Coordinates of C-alpha atoms in Angstrom, one line a residue:
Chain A
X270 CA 234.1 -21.3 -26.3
X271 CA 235.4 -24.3 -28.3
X272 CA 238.6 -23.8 -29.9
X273 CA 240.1 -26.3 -32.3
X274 CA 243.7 -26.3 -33.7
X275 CA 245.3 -28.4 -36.6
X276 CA 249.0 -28.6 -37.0
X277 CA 250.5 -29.0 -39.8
X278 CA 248.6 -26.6 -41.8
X279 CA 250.0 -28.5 -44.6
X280 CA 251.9 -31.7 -45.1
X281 CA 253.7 -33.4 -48.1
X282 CA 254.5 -37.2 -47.7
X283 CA 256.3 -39.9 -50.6
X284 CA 253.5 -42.3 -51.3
X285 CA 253.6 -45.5 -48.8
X286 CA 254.7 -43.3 -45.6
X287 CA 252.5 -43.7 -42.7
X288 CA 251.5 -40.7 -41.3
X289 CA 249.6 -38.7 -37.9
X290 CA 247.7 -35.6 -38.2
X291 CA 247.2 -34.0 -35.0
X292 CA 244.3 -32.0 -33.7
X293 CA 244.2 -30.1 -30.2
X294 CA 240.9 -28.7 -28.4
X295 CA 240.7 -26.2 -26.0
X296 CA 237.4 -27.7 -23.6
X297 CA 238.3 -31.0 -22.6
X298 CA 234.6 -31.4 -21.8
X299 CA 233.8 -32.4 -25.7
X300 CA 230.8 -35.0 -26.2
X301 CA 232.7 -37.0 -29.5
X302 CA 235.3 -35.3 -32.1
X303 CA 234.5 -36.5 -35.8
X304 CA 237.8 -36.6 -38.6
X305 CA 236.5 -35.0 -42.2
X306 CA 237.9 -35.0 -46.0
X307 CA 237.1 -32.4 -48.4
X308 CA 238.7 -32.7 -51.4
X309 CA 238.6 -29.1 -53.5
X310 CA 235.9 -27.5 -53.9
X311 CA 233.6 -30.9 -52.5
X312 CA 231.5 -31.4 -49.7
X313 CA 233.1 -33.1 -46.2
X314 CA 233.4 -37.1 -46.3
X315 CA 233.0 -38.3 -42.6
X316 CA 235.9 -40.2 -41.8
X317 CA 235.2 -41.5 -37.8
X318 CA 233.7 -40.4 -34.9
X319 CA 235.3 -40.8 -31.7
X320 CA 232.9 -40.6 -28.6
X321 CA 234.1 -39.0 -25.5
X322 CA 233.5 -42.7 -24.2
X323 CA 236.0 -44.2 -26.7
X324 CA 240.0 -44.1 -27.0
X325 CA 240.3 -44.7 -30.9
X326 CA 238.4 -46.1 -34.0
X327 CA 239.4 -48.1 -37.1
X328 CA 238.5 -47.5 -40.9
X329 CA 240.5 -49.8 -42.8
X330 CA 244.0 -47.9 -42.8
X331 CA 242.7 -44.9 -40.8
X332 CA 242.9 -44.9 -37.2
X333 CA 242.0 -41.6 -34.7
X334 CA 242.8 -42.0 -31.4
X335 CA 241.1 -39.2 -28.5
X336 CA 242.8 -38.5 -25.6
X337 CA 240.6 -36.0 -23.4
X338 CA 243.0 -35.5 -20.6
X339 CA 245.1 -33.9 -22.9
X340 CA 243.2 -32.1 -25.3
X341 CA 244.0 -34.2 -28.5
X342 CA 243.2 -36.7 -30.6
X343 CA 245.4 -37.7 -33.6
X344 CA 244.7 -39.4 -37.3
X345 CA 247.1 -42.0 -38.3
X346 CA 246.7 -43.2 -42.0
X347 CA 249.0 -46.2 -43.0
X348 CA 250.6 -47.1 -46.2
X349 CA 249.6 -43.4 -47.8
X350 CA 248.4 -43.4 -51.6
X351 CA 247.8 -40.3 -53.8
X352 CA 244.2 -40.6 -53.5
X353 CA 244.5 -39.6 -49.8
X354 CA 245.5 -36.2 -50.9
X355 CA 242.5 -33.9 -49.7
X356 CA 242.4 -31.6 -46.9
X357 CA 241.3 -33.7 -43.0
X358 CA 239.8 -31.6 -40.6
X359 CA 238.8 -32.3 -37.1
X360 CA 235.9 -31.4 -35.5
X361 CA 234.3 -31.6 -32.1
X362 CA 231.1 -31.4 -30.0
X363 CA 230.5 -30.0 -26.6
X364 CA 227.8 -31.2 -24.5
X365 CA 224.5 -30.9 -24.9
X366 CA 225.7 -29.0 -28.3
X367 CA 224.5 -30.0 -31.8
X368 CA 227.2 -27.8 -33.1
X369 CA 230.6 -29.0 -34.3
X370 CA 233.6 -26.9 -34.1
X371 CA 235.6 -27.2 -36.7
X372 CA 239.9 -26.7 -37.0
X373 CA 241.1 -24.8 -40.1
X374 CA 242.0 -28.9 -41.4
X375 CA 245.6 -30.1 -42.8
X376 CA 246.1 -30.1 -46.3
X377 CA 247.9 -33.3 -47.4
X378 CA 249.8 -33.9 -50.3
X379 CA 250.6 -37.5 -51.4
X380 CA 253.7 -37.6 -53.9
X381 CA 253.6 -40.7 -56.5
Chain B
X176 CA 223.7 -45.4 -49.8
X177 CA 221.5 -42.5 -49.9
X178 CA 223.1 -39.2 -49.0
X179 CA 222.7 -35.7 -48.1
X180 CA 220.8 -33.8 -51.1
X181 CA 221.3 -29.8 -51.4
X182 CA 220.1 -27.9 -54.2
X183 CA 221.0 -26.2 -56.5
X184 CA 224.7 -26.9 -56.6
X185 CA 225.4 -23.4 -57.6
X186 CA 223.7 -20.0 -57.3
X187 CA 224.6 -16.4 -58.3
X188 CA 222.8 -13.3 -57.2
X189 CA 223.3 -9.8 -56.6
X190 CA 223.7 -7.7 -54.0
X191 CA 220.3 -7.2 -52.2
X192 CA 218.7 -10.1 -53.9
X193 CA 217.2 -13.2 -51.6
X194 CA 218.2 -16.9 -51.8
X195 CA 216.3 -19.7 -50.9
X196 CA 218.7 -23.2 -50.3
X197 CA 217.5 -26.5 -49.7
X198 CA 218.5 -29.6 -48.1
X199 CA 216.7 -33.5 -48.3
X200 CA 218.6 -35.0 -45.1
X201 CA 219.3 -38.7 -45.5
X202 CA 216.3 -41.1 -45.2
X203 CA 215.0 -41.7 -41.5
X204 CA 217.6 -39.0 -40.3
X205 CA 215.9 -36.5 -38.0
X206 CA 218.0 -33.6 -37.0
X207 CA 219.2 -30.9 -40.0
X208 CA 222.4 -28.7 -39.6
X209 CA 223.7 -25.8 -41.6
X210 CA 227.2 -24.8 -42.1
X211 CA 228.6 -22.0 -43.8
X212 CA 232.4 -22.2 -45.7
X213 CA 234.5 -18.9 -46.3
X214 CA 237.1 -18.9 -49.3
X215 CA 240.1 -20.7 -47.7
X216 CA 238.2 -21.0 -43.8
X217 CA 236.7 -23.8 -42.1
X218 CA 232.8 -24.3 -41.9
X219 CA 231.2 -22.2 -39.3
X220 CA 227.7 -23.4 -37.5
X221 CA 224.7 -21.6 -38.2
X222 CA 221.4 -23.7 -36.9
X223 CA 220.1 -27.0 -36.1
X224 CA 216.9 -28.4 -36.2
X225 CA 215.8 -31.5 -34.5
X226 CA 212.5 -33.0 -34.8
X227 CA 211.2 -29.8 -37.0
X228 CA 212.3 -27.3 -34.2
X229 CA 215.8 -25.2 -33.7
X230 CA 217.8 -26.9 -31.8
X231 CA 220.7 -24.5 -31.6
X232 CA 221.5 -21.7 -33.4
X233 CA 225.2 -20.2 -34.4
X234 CA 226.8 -16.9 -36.0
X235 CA 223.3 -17.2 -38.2
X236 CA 222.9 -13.1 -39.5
X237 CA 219.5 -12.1 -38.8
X238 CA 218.9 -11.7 -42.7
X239 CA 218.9 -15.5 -42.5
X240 CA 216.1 -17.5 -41.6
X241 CA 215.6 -21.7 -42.2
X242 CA 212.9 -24.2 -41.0
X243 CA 212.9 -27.6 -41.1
X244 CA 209.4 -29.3 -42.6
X245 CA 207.4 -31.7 -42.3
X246 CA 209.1 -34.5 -44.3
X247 CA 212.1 -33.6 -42.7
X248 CA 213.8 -31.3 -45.5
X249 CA 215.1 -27.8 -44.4
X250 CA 215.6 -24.5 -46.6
X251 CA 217.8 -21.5 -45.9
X252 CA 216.3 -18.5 -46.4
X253 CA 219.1 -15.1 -47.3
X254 CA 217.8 -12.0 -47.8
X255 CA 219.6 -8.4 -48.6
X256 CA 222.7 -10.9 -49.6
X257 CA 225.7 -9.2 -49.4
X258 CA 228.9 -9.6 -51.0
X259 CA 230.1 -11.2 -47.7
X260 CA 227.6 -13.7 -48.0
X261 CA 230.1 -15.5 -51.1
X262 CA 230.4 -19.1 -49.4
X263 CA 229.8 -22.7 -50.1
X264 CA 227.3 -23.6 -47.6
X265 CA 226.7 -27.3 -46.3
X266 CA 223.8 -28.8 -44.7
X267 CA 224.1 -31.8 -43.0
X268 CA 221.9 -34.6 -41.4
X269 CA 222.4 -36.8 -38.3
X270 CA 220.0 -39.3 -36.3
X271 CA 220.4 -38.5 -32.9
X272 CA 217.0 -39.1 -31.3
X273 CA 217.9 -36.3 -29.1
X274 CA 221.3 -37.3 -28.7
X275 CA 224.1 -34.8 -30.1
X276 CA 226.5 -38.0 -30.3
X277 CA 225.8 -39.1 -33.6
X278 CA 227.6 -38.4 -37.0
X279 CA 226.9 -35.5 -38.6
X280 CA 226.6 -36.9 -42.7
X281 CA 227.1 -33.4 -45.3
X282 CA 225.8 -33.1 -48.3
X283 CA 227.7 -31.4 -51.5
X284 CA 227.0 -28.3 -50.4
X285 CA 225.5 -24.8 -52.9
X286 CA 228.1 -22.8 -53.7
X287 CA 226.5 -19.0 -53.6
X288 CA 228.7 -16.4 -55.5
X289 CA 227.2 -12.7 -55.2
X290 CA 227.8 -9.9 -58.2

């Protein structure tokens, strides 16, 4: 079974540091891995996907990188702002699976 | 851009009561999803529909039931609701055209709180 990790559980940055959340998975065998926000209390805000096929995607100052081989995949936001405080989870899909697999997300705290 | 619609946005019920949930997936989108968030845990699958039928099914109790309908809208059915089952839960819409490498778009979510 699909096991998804996020470290740090939480993380407090000074606005305008650049920044990596990481995310491990257990079965290399994933289909794509997908980066969320939830802010409090809100629904999830899809960030990128990432197919097994691909290395990395781009959203203006987000970029996730996937690296299979080893498990991970990492989300690098540049230039941090306050409004980037939420919590970013990670989530993946095995194969043939319609069910993502969600870590317990990084809660991030942008200082002003 | 159109979204993921759920409704209602909040429900309250007591113990032994039933629920009914629904979700309008985004236009043209044709598989349904439904996740269910714990106080302070990370969403948990429960079922899938693609093209009207279940296309996978998670840690869904059997007191829960949901269909997906003709125009493509789904509802979650609870019944005997527990205290337990105090959650937000999210529905969410992808079009995979039988494909599981699509987005997965999520809606607001209902938050259910039970007395």
């Amino acid at each position: 079974k699909q096991e998804v990790t996020q470290i740090p559980a939480a993380l407090s940055v000074p606005e305008g540091e650049n920044l990596v959340l990481n995310c491990s998975f257990t079965d290399s065998a994933i289909y794509n891995l997908q980066w969320f926000r939830q802010d409090p209390g809100k629904g999830l805000t899809s960030l990128l996907l990432i197919q097994s096929s691909q290395r990395e995607q781009t959203s203006g100052r987000l970029n996730a990188s996937l690296d299979k081989s080893s498990g991970r995949s990492t989300l690098y936001i540049a230039a941090s702002q306050p409004g980037d405080s939420a919590t970013y989870l990670c989530a993946s899909y095995g194969a043939g699976s319609y069910q993502l697999t969600f870590g317990k997300g990084t809660k991030l705290s942008v200082i002003p | 851009a159109a979204g993921v619609i759920q409704s209602p946005r909040h429900l309250i019920k007591e113990k032994r009561e039933t629920a009914t949930l629904k979700c309008y997936p985004i236009p043209r989108h044709d598989t349904v999803y439904w996740y269910q968030q714990g106080p302070g845990q990370d969403p948990q699958f429960l079922i899938s529909f693609y093209e009207k039928m279940q296309s996978d099914k998670g840690s869904i109790p059997d007191r829960f039931s949901a269909q997906q309908f003709s125009d493509y809208h789904s509802e979650l059915n609870m019944s005997s609701l527990e205290l337990g089952d105090s959650a937000l839960y999210f529905c969410a819409s992808s079009l995979n055209r039988g494909y599981s490498n699509q987005p997965q778009h999520f809606g607001d979510g209902t938050r259910l709180s039970i007395l």
